[in-house]
């Protein structure tokens, strides 16, 4: 039986490669709106972040997405991102799934 290829993406904060399902996609659309892409299919420029609260906190501290997307983001975006990743991390530990 043929093995399926696992798509790999690079975490923007740590620089480590990881399977796409283990990362969260952040996207900037053509109107310079930055948001979390829960489906992974939104159109626009995307960047990936590990499902790890500490990595999300590092992204907030260094204002990573401001630099990557060349936009000015407020702290609410980073706080919401940390909450979202905390929820995903807890869900992954509790259920062992990627939803």
Short mmCIF file of N, CA and C in Angstrom, two decimals:
data_model
loop_
_atom_site.label_atom_id
_atom_site.label_comp_id
_atom_site.label_asym_id
_atom_site.label_seq_id
_atom_site.Cartn_x
_atom_site.Cartn_y
_atom_site.Cartn_z
N UNK A 1 0.84 -1.18 0.00
CA UNK A 1 0.00 0.00 0.00
C UNK A 1 0.89 1.25 0.00
N UNK A 2 0.50 2.23 -0.78
CA UNK A 2 1.29 3.44 -0.93
C UNK A 2 1.07 4.37 0.26
N UNK A 3 2.16 4.91 0.79
CA UNK A 3 2.07 5.85 1.92
C UNK A 3 1.74 7.23 1.39
N UNK A 4 0.88 7.93 2.10
CA UNK A 4 0.50 9.27 1.71
C UNK A 4 1.55 10.28 2.17
N UNK A 5 1.72 11.29 1.36
CA UNK A 5 2.66 12.36 1.70
C UNK A 5 2.02 13.27 2.74
N UNK A 6 2.78 13.60 3.78
CA UNK A 6 2.30 14.50 4.83
C UNK A 6 2.83 15.90 4.53
N UNK A 7 1.92 16.87 4.27
CA UNK A 7 2.40 18.23 3.98
C UNK A 7 3.06 18.86 5.21
N UNK A 8 4.23 19.43 5.00
CA UNK A 8 4.99 20.06 6.08
C UNK A 8 4.99 21.57 5.87
N UNK A 9 4.95 22.31 6.98
CA UNK A 9 5.01 23.76 6.94
C UNK A 9 5.98 24.23 8.02
N UNK A 10 6.48 25.45 7.87
CA UNK A 10 7.47 26.00 8.80
C UNK A 10 6.79 26.93 9.80
N UNK A 11 7.04 26.69 11.08
CA UNK A 11 6.55 27.58 12.14
C UNK A 11 7.33 28.89 12.04
N UNK A 12 6.60 29.98 11.99
CA UNK A 12 7.21 31.29 11.75
C UNK A 12 8.02 31.80 12.95
N UNK A 13 7.70 31.33 14.15
CA UNK A 13 8.40 31.80 15.35
C UNK A 13 9.64 30.95 15.63
N UNK A 14 9.47 29.63 15.64
CA UNK A 14 10.59 28.74 15.99
C UNK A 14 11.44 28.36 14.80
N UNK A 15 10.87 28.43 13.60
CA UNK A 15 11.61 28.04 12.40
C UNK A 15 11.65 26.55 12.17
N UNK A 16 10.89 25.77 12.94
CA UNK A 16 10.88 24.32 12.81
C UNK A 16 9.81 23.87 11.83
N UNK A 17 10.11 22.82 11.09
CA UNK A 17 9.14 22.23 10.18
C UNK A 17 8.25 21.26 10.98
N UNK A 18 6.95 21.27 10.66
CA UNK A 18 6.00 20.40 11.34
C UNK A 18 4.88 20.04 10.37
N UNK A 19 4.18 18.94 10.63
CA UNK A 19 3.02 18.61 9.79
C UNK A 19 1.98 19.73 9.85
N UNK A 20 1.37 20.00 8.70
CA UNK A 20 0.42 21.10 8.57
C UNK A 20 -0.71 21.01 9.60
N UNK A 21 -1.13 19.80 9.95
CA UNK A 21 -2.24 19.62 10.89
C UNK A 21 -1.87 20.02 12.32
N UNK A 22 -0.59 20.12 12.61
CA UNK A 22 -0.15 20.49 13.95
C UNK A 22 0.13 21.98 14.09
N UNK A 23 -0.25 22.76 13.07
CA UNK A 23 -0.01 24.20 13.07
C UNK A 23 -1.31 24.95 12.86
N UNK A 24 -1.31 26.22 13.23
CA UNK A 24 -2.45 27.11 13.01
C UNK A 24 -2.04 28.09 11.92
N UNK A 25 -2.93 28.32 10.95
CA UNK A 25 -2.62 29.26 9.86
C UNK A 25 -3.21 30.63 10.18
N UNK A 26 -2.38 31.65 10.06
CA UNK A 26 -2.79 33.04 10.20
C UNK A 26 -2.71 33.63 8.80
N UNK A 27 -3.75 34.36 8.38
CA UNK A 27 -3.80 34.84 7.01
C UNK A 27 -4.08 36.34 6.94
N UNK A 28 -3.44 36.99 5.96
CA UNK A 28 -3.73 38.40 5.66
C UNK A 28 -4.38 38.44 4.29
N UNK A 29 -5.59 39.00 4.22
CA UNK A 29 -6.29 39.07 2.94
C UNK A 29 -5.88 40.32 2.16
N UNK A 30 -6.48 40.50 1.00
CA UNK A 30 -6.07 41.60 0.13
C UNK A 30 -6.39 42.97 0.71
N UNK A 31 -7.29 43.04 1.71
CA UNK A 31 -7.63 44.30 2.38
C UNK A 31 -6.79 44.54 3.63
N UNK A 32 -5.71 43.76 3.81
CA UNK A 32 -4.80 43.83 4.96
C UNK A 32 -5.48 43.49 6.29
N UNK A 33 -6.53 42.68 6.25
CA UNK A 33 -7.16 42.17 7.47
C UNK A 33 -6.46 40.87 7.84
N UNK A 34 -5.99 40.77 9.08
CA UNK A 34 -5.29 39.58 9.55
C UNK A 34 -6.23 38.80 10.47
N UNK A 35 -6.33 37.49 10.22
CA UNK A 35 -7.23 36.66 11.03
C UNK A 35 -6.70 35.23 11.10
N UNK A 36 -7.27 34.46 12.04
CA UNK A 36 -6.94 33.05 12.17
C UNK A 36 -7.75 32.29 11.12
N UNK A 37 -7.08 31.44 10.37
CA UNK A 37 -7.72 30.64 9.34
C UNK A 37 -7.98 29.25 9.90
N UNK A 38 -9.19 29.03 10.40
CA UNK A 38 -9.51 27.76 11.04
C UNK A 38 -9.58 26.62 10.04
N UNK A 39 -9.99 26.90 8.81
CA UNK A 39 -10.13 25.85 7.80
C UNK A 39 -8.84 25.59 7.04
N UNK A 40 -7.95 26.58 7.00
CA UNK A 40 -6.72 26.45 6.24
C UNK A 40 -6.90 26.71 4.77
N UNK A 41 -8.06 27.28 4.39
CA UNK A 41 -8.36 27.47 2.97
C UNK A 41 -8.70 28.90 2.59
N UNK A 42 -8.58 29.84 3.51
CA UNK A 42 -8.87 31.23 3.18
C UNK A 42 -7.84 31.73 2.17
N UNK A 43 -8.28 32.63 1.32
CA UNK A 43 -7.34 33.19 0.35
C UNK A 43 -6.53 34.31 1.00
N UNK A 44 -5.30 34.44 0.57
CA UNK A 44 -4.44 35.48 1.10
C UNK A 44 -3.08 34.92 1.49
N UNK A 45 -2.25 35.78 2.02
CA UNK A 45 -0.89 35.42 2.46
C UNK A 45 -0.98 34.74 3.81
N UNK A 46 -0.45 33.54 3.91
CA UNK A 46 -0.55 32.78 5.15
C UNK A 46 0.79 32.58 5.84
N UNK A 47 0.72 32.41 7.14
CA UNK A 47 1.88 32.08 7.95
C UNK A 47 1.42 31.10 9.02
N UNK A 48 2.29 30.21 9.43
CA UNK A 48 1.92 29.15 10.36
C UNK A 48 2.56 29.32 11.72
N UNK A 49 1.83 28.85 12.75
CA UNK A 49 2.26 28.95 14.14
C UNK A 49 1.93 27.64 14.84
N UNK A 50 2.84 27.16 15.68
CA UNK A 50 2.62 25.91 16.42
C UNK A 50 1.45 26.04 17.37
N UNK A 51 0.82 24.90 17.66
CA UNK A 51 -0.25 24.86 18.66
C UNK A 51 0.43 24.74 20.02
N UNK A 52 1.02 25.83 20.46
CA UNK A 52 1.74 25.89 21.72
C UNK A 52 1.61 27.31 22.27
N UNK A 53 1.09 27.44 23.47
CA UNK A 53 0.83 28.75 24.06
C UNK A 53 2.13 29.54 24.24
N UNK A 54 3.21 28.88 24.60
CA UNK A 54 4.47 29.59 24.80
C UNK A 54 4.97 30.20 23.48
N UNK A 55 4.80 29.49 22.39
CA UNK A 55 5.20 30.02 21.08
C UNK A 55 4.33 31.22 20.72
N UNK A 56 3.03 31.15 21.02
CA UNK A 56 2.12 32.27 20.74
C UNK A 56 2.50 33.49 21.58
N UNK A 57 2.92 33.27 22.81
CA UNK A 57 3.35 34.38 23.66
C UNK A 57 4.63 35.02 23.12
N UNK A 58 5.53 34.19 22.57
CA UNK A 58 6.74 34.73 21.95
C UNK A 58 6.38 35.56 20.73
N UNK A 59 5.37 35.11 19.98
CA UNK A 59 4.93 35.86 18.80
C UNK A 59 4.38 37.22 19.21
N UNK A 60 3.65 37.27 20.33
CA UNK A 60 3.12 38.54 20.83
C UNK A 60 4.26 39.45 21.28
N UNK A 61 5.20 38.88 22.01
CA UNK A 61 6.31 39.66 22.55
C UNK A 61 7.15 40.27 21.44
N UNK A 62 7.42 39.52 20.39
CA UNK A 62 8.26 40.03 19.31
C UNK A 62 7.45 40.65 18.17
N UNK A 63 6.10 40.68 18.32
CA UNK A 63 5.21 41.27 17.31
C UNK A 63 5.49 40.65 15.93
N UNK A 64 5.59 39.33 15.89
CA UNK A 64 5.97 38.59 14.70
C UNK A 64 5.07 38.88 13.50
N UNK A 65 3.76 38.87 13.70
CA UNK A 65 2.85 39.03 12.57
C UNK A 65 2.82 40.46 12.04
N UNK A 66 3.18 41.43 12.88
CA UNK A 66 3.33 42.80 12.39
C UNK A 66 4.43 42.85 11.33
N UNK A 67 5.53 42.15 11.61
CA UNK A 67 6.67 42.15 10.70
C UNK A 67 6.39 41.32 9.45
N UNK A 68 5.82 40.15 9.62
CA UNK A 68 5.59 39.24 8.50
C UNK A 68 4.59 39.82 7.50
N UNK A 69 3.51 40.38 8.00
CA UNK A 69 2.45 40.88 7.12
C UNK A 69 2.56 42.37 6.84
N UNK A 70 3.54 43.05 7.40
CA UNK A 70 3.75 44.49 7.21
C UNK A 70 2.50 45.31 7.54
N UNK A 71 1.86 44.97 8.65
CA UNK A 71 0.69 45.71 9.14
C UNK A 71 0.86 45.95 10.63
N UNK A 72 0.10 46.88 11.17
CA UNK A 72 0.12 47.18 12.61
C UNK A 72 -1.07 46.49 13.24
N UNK A 73 -0.78 45.50 14.10
CA UNK A 73 -1.84 44.76 14.79
C UNK A 73 -1.89 45.19 16.25
N UNK A 74 -3.10 45.24 16.80
CA UNK A 74 -3.22 45.61 18.22
C UNK A 74 -3.06 44.38 19.10
N UNK A 75 -2.94 44.61 20.40
CA UNK A 75 -2.73 43.51 21.35
C UNK A 75 -3.93 42.57 21.42
N UNK A 76 -5.13 43.06 21.08
CA UNK A 76 -6.31 42.20 21.10
C UNK A 76 -6.16 41.02 20.15
N UNK A 77 -5.57 41.25 18.98
CA UNK A 77 -5.35 40.16 18.03
C UNK A 77 -4.48 39.08 18.66
N UNK A 78 -3.38 39.49 19.27
CA UNK A 78 -2.46 38.52 19.88
C UNK A 78 -3.10 37.83 21.08
N UNK A 79 -3.90 38.55 21.87
CA UNK A 79 -4.59 37.94 23.01
C UNK A 79 -5.60 36.89 22.53
N UNK A 80 -6.35 37.24 21.49
CA UNK A 80 -7.31 36.28 20.92
C UNK A 80 -6.60 35.07 20.33
N UNK A 81 -5.45 35.30 19.72
CA UNK A 81 -4.66 34.20 19.16
C UNK A 81 -4.18 33.27 20.26
N UNK A 82 -3.70 33.84 21.37
CA UNK A 82 -3.24 33.01 22.49
C UNK A 82 -4.39 32.20 23.07
N UNK A 83 -5.57 32.81 23.21
CA UNK A 83 -6.76 32.09 23.69
C UNK A 83 -7.12 30.95 22.75
N UNK A 84 -7.12 31.23 21.45
CA UNK A 84 -7.47 30.21 20.46
C UNK A 84 -6.49 29.04 20.51
N UNK A 85 -5.20 29.34 20.59
CA UNK A 85 -4.19 28.28 20.63
C UNK A 85 -4.26 27.51 21.94
N UNK A 86 -4.56 28.19 23.04
CA UNK A 86 -4.74 27.51 24.33
C UNK A 86 -5.90 26.52 24.23
N UNK A 87 -6.98 26.94 23.61
CA UNK A 87 -8.15 26.07 23.43
C UNK A 87 -7.78 24.86 22.55
N UNK A 88 -7.08 25.11 21.43
CA UNK A 88 -6.68 24.02 20.54
C UNK A 88 -5.73 23.05 21.24
N UNK A 89 -4.80 23.59 22.05
CA UNK A 89 -3.84 22.75 22.75
C UNK A 89 -4.54 21.88 23.79
N UNK A 90 -5.47 22.47 24.54
CA UNK A 90 -6.22 21.70 25.54
C UNK A 90 -7.07 20.63 24.88
N UNK A 91 -7.69 20.97 23.77
CA UNK A 91 -8.52 20.01 23.06
C UNK A 91 -7.68 18.85 22.52
N UNK A 92 -6.51 19.18 22.01
CA UNK A 92 -5.62 18.14 21.47
C UNK A 92 -5.17 17.18 22.58
N UNK A 93 -4.85 17.74 23.76
CA UNK A 93 -4.43 16.91 24.89
C UNK A 93 -5.59 16.07 25.42
N UNK A 94 -6.78 16.65 25.45
CA UNK A 94 -7.93 15.97 26.01
C UNK A 94 -8.47 14.88 25.09
N UNK A 95 -8.65 15.23 23.83
CA UNK A 95 -9.28 14.30 22.89
C UNK A 95 -8.29 13.63 21.94
N UNK A 96 -7.13 14.22 21.79
CA UNK A 96 -6.16 13.66 20.87
C UNK A 96 -6.51 13.88 19.42
N UNK A 97 -7.40 14.86 19.15
CA UNK A 97 -7.80 15.11 17.76
C UNK A 97 -7.29 16.46 17.31
N UNK A 98 -7.52 16.78 16.05
CA UNK A 98 -7.01 18.01 15.45
C UNK A 98 -8.11 19.01 15.18
N UNK A 99 -9.29 18.82 15.70
CA UNK A 99 -10.41 19.72 15.39
C UNK A 99 -10.39 20.96 16.21
#
